[in-house]
Coordinates of C-alpha atoms in Angstrom, one line a residue:
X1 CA 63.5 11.7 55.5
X2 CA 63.3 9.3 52.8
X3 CA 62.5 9.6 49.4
X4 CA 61.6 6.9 46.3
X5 CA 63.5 7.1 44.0
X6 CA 60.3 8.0 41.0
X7 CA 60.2 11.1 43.1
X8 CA 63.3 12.4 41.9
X9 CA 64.0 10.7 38.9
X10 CA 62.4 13.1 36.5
X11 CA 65.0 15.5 37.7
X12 CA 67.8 13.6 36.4
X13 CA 68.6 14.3 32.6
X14 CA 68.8 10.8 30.3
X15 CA 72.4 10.1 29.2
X16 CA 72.7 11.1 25.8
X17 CA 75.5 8.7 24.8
X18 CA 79.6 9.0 25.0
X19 CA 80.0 11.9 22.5
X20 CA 77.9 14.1 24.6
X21 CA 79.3 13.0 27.7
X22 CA 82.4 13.8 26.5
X23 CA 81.3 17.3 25.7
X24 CA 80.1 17.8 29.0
X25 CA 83.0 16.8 30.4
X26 CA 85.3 18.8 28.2
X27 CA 83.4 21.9 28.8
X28 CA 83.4 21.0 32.5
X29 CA 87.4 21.0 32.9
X30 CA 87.7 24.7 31.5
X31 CA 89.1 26.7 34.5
X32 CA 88.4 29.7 32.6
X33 CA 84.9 29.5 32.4
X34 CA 84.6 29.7 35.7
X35 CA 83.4 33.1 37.1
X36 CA 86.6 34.4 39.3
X37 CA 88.7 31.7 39.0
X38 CA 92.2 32.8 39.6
X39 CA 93.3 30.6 36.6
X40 CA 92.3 33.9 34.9
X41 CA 93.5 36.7 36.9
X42 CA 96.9 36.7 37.2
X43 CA 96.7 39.8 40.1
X44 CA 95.3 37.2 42.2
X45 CA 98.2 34.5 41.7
X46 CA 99.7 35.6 44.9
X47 CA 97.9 33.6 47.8
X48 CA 96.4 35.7 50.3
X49 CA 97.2 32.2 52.8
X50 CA 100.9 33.6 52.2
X51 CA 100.2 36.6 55.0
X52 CA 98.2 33.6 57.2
X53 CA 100.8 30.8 57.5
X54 CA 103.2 32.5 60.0
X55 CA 105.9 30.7 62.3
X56 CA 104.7 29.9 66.1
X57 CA 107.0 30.4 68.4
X58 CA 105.5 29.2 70.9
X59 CA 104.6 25.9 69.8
X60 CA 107.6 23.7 69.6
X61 CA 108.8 24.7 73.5
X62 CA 105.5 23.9 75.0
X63 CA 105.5 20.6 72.9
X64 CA 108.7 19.9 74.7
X65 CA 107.4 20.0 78.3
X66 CA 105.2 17.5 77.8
X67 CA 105.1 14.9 80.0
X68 CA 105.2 11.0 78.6
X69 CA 101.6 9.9 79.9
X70 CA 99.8 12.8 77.9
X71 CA 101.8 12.4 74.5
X72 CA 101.1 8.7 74.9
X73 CA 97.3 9.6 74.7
X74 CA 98.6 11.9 71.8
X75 CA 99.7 8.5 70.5
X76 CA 96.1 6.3 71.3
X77 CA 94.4 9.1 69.6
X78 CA 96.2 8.5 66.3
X79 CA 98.2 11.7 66.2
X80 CA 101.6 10.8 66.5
X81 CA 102.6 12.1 63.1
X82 CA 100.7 15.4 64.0
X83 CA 102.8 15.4 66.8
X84 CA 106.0 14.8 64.9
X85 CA 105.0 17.1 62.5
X86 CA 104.4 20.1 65.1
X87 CA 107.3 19.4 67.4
X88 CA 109.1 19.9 63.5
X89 CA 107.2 23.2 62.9
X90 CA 109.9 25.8 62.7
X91 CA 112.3 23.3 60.2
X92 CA 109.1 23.7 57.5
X93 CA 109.3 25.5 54.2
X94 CA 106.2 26.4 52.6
X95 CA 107.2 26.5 48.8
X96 CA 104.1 28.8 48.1
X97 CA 105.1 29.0 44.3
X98 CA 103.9 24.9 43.9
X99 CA 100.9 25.5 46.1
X100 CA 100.1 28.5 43.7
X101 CA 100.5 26.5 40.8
X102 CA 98.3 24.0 41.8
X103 CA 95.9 26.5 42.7
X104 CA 95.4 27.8 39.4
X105 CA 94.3 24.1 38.4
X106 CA 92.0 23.6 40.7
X107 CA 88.7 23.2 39.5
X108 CA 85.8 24.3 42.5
X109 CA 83.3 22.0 41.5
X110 CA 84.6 18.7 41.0
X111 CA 87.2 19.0 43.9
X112 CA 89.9 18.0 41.0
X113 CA 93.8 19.4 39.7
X114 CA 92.4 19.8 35.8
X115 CA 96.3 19.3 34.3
X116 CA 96.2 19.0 30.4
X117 CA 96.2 15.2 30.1
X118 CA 94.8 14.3 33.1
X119 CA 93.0 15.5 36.3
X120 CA 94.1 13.9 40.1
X121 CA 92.9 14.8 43.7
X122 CA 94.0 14.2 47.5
X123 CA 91.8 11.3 48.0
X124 CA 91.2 10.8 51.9
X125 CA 93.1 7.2 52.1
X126 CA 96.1 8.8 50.8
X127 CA 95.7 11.8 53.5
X128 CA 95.3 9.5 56.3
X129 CA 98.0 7.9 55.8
X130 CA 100.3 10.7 55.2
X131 CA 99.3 12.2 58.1
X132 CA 99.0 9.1 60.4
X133 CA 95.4 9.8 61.2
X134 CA 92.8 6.7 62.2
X135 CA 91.9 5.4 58.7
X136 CA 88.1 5.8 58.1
X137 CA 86.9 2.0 57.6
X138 CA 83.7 1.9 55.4
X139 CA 81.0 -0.6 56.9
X140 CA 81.7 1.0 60.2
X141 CA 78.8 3.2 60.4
X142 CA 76.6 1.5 61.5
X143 CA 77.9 0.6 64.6
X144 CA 78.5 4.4 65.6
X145 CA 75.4 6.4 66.8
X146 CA 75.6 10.0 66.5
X147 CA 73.6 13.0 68.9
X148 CA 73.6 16.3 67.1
X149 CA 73.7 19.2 69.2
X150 CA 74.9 23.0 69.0
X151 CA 78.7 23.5 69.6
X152 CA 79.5 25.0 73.1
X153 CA 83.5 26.0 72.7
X154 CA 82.7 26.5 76.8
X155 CA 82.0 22.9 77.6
X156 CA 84.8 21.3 75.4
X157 CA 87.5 24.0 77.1
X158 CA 86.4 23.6 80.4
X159 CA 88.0 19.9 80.7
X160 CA 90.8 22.1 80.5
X161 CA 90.0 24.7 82.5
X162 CA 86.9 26.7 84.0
X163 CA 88.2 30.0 85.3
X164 CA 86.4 32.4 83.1
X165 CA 89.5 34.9 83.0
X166 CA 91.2 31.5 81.0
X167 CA 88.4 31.3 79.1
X168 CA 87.6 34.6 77.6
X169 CA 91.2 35.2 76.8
X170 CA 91.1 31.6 75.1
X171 CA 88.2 32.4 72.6
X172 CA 86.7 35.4 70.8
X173 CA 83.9 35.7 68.1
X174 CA 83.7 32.4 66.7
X175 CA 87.3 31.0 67.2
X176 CA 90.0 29.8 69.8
X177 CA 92.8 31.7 70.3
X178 CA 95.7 28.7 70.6
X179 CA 98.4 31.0 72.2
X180 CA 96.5 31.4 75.8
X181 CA 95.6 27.4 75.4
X182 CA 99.6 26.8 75.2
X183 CA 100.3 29.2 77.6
X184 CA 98.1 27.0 80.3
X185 CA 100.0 23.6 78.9
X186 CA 102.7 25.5 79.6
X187 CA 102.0 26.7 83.3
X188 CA 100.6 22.8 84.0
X189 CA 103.8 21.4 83.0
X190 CA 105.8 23.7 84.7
X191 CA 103.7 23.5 87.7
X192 CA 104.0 19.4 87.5
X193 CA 100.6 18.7 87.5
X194 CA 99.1 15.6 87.3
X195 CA 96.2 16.4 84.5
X196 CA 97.5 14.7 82.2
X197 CA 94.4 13.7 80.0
X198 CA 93.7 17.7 80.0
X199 CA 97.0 18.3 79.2
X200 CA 96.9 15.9 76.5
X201 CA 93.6 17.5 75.2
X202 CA 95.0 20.7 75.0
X203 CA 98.1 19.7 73.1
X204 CA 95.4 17.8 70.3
X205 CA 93.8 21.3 69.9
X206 CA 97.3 23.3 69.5
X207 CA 98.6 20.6 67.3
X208 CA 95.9 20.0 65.2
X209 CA 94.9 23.8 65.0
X210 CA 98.4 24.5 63.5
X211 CA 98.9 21.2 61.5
X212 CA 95.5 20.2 59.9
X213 CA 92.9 23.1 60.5
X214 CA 95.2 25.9 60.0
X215 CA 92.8 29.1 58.8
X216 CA 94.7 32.2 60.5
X217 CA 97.5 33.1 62.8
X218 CA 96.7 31.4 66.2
X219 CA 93.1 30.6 65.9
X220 CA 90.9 27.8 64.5
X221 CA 86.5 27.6 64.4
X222 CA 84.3 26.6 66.8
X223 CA 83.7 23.7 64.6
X224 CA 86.7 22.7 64.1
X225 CA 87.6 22.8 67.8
X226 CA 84.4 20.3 67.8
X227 CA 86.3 17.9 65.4
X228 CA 89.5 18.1 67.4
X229 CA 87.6 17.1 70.4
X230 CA 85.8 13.8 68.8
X231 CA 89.0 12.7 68.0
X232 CA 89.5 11.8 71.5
X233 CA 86.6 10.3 72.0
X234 CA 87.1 7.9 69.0
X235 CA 85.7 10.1 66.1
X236 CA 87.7 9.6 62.6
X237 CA 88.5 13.1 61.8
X238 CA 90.3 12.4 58.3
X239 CA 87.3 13.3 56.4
X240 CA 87.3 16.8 58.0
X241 CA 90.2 17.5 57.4
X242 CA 90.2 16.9 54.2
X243 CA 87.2 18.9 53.5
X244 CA 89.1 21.7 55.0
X245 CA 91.4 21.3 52.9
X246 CA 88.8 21.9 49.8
X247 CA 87.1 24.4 50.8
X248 CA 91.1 26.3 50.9
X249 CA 91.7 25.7 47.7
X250 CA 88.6 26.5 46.2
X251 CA 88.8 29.2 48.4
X252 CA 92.0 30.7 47.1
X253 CA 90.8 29.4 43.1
X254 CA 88.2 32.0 43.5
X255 CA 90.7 34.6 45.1
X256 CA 89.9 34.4 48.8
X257 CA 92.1 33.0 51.3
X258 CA 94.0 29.8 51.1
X259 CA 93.4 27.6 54.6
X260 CA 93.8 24.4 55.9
X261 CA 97.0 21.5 55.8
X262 CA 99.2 23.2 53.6
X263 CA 101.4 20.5 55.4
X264 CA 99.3 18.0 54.0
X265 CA 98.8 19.3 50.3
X266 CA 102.8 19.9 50.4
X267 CA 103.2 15.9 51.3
X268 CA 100.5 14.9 48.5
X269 CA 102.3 16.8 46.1
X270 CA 105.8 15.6 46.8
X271 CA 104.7 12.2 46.2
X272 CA 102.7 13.0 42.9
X273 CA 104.3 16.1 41.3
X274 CA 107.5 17.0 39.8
X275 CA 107.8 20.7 39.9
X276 CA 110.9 22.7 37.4
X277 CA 111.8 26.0 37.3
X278 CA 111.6 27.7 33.9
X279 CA 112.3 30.8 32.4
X280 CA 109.7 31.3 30.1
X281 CA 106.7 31.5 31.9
X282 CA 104.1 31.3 29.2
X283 CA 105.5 27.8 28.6

């Protein structure tokens, strides 16, 4: 539904000039006005993600049984650096004393790192191309049409399979367990089957669950099984990620738990930020 603009202009406040602007946006960047903010409560500047982000060992063997034809769909869905990235899983090194320094800068409602001369954010041209995903092109929307419709984690699992011993042990609550999902790759490889678009689906969910929706050990959201899924059919999912990605770290700014591509945040900050150790710690 539309609405004129008249309708809604009365609730937006006139702009009082640059000093007050100012102002506001001083006032704005002060973490510790912030209700819970972590920038103040140094009990809290341990990330809970730390207990989350454990190793997989299941994930790089199943990645290499793979057969060509389903990592080259890996490849036409634009996640051939995911793929790298997974098959490079165990070799990662979380350095979770950076990620909990930018933490405490994050600022929850301007999605910004408030540093004391400037501020900076992930912005989602830099992601995609870190991460190799389908670059978002804007004036493309209106050659997409979009259905909207309730999220069955049934329907997009059974391309894989529909025995519903496979699927109970692949999904509980509201998430997907990706262990049993590998452990069918797994048994199709070995087997030689020829599903190799199913295989190839399957692998997109492990992948992606571990390298760009990461929220705990083994197991990503009904939604963001949904994502995973469009990508194959075309869907730029570099926005979502992303988002993910903000909602973690405002997630762990307020003291909850830190999810979504630590991989990803690790890049951005290896290009951007130059971390020292010190031993004064107020400095």
């Amino acid at each position: 539904m539309k609405r004129n603009y008249s309708e809604f202009a009365e609730d937006i406040p006139p702009y009082s000039g640059l000093k007050a602007a100012r102002e506001t946006h001083a006032d704005l960047k002060q973490l510790s006005a912030i209700p819970g903010h972590i920038y103040t409560r140094p009990e809290l500047q341990i990330l809970p993600g730390q207990r989350r982000f454990s190793k997989m060992p299941w994930l790089v063997p199943m990645l290499e049984l793979l057969p060509p034809t389903s990592i080259g769909h890996l490849k036409e869905w634009g996640l051939s650096t995911v793929f790298v990235l997974a098959k490079n899983y165990n070799k990662l090194v979380h350095v979770w004393e950076s990620v909990t320094a930018m933490v405490e800068l994050w600022h929850p409602q301007t999605n910004m790192f408030i540093f004391s001369e400037f501020e900076a954010t992930i912005l989602l041209e830099e992601l995609e191309i870190m991460l190799g995903l389908p670059r978002y092109q804007r004036g493309e929307e209106s050659e997409i049409s979009y259905t909207m419709e309730q999220i069955n984690s049934w329907s997009i699992l059974a391309y894989i399979t529909t025995k519903k011993n496979d699927l109970y042990s692949m999904t509980s609550g509201m998430h997907v367990h990706l262990l049993p999902i590998a452990q069918w790759i797994t048994s199709q490889c070995k087997r030689k089957t020829t599903n190799y678009t199913a295989i190839a689906k399957a692998a997109a969910i492990c992948i992606c669950g571990v390298i760009l929706f990461p929220e705990s050990d083994g197991a990503i959201s009904f939604g963001n099984l949904s994502i995973i899924d469009s990508n194959s059919e075309g869907m730029k999912i570099g926005q979502a990620v992303l988002g993910f990605l903000y909602a973690g770290l405002t997630s762990a700014a307020l003291g909850g738990p830190f999810y979504g591509s630590i991989v990803a945040l690790e890049l951005w900050m290896g290009m951007h930020i130059q971390f020292r150790a010190v031993e004064n710690l107020s400095t």
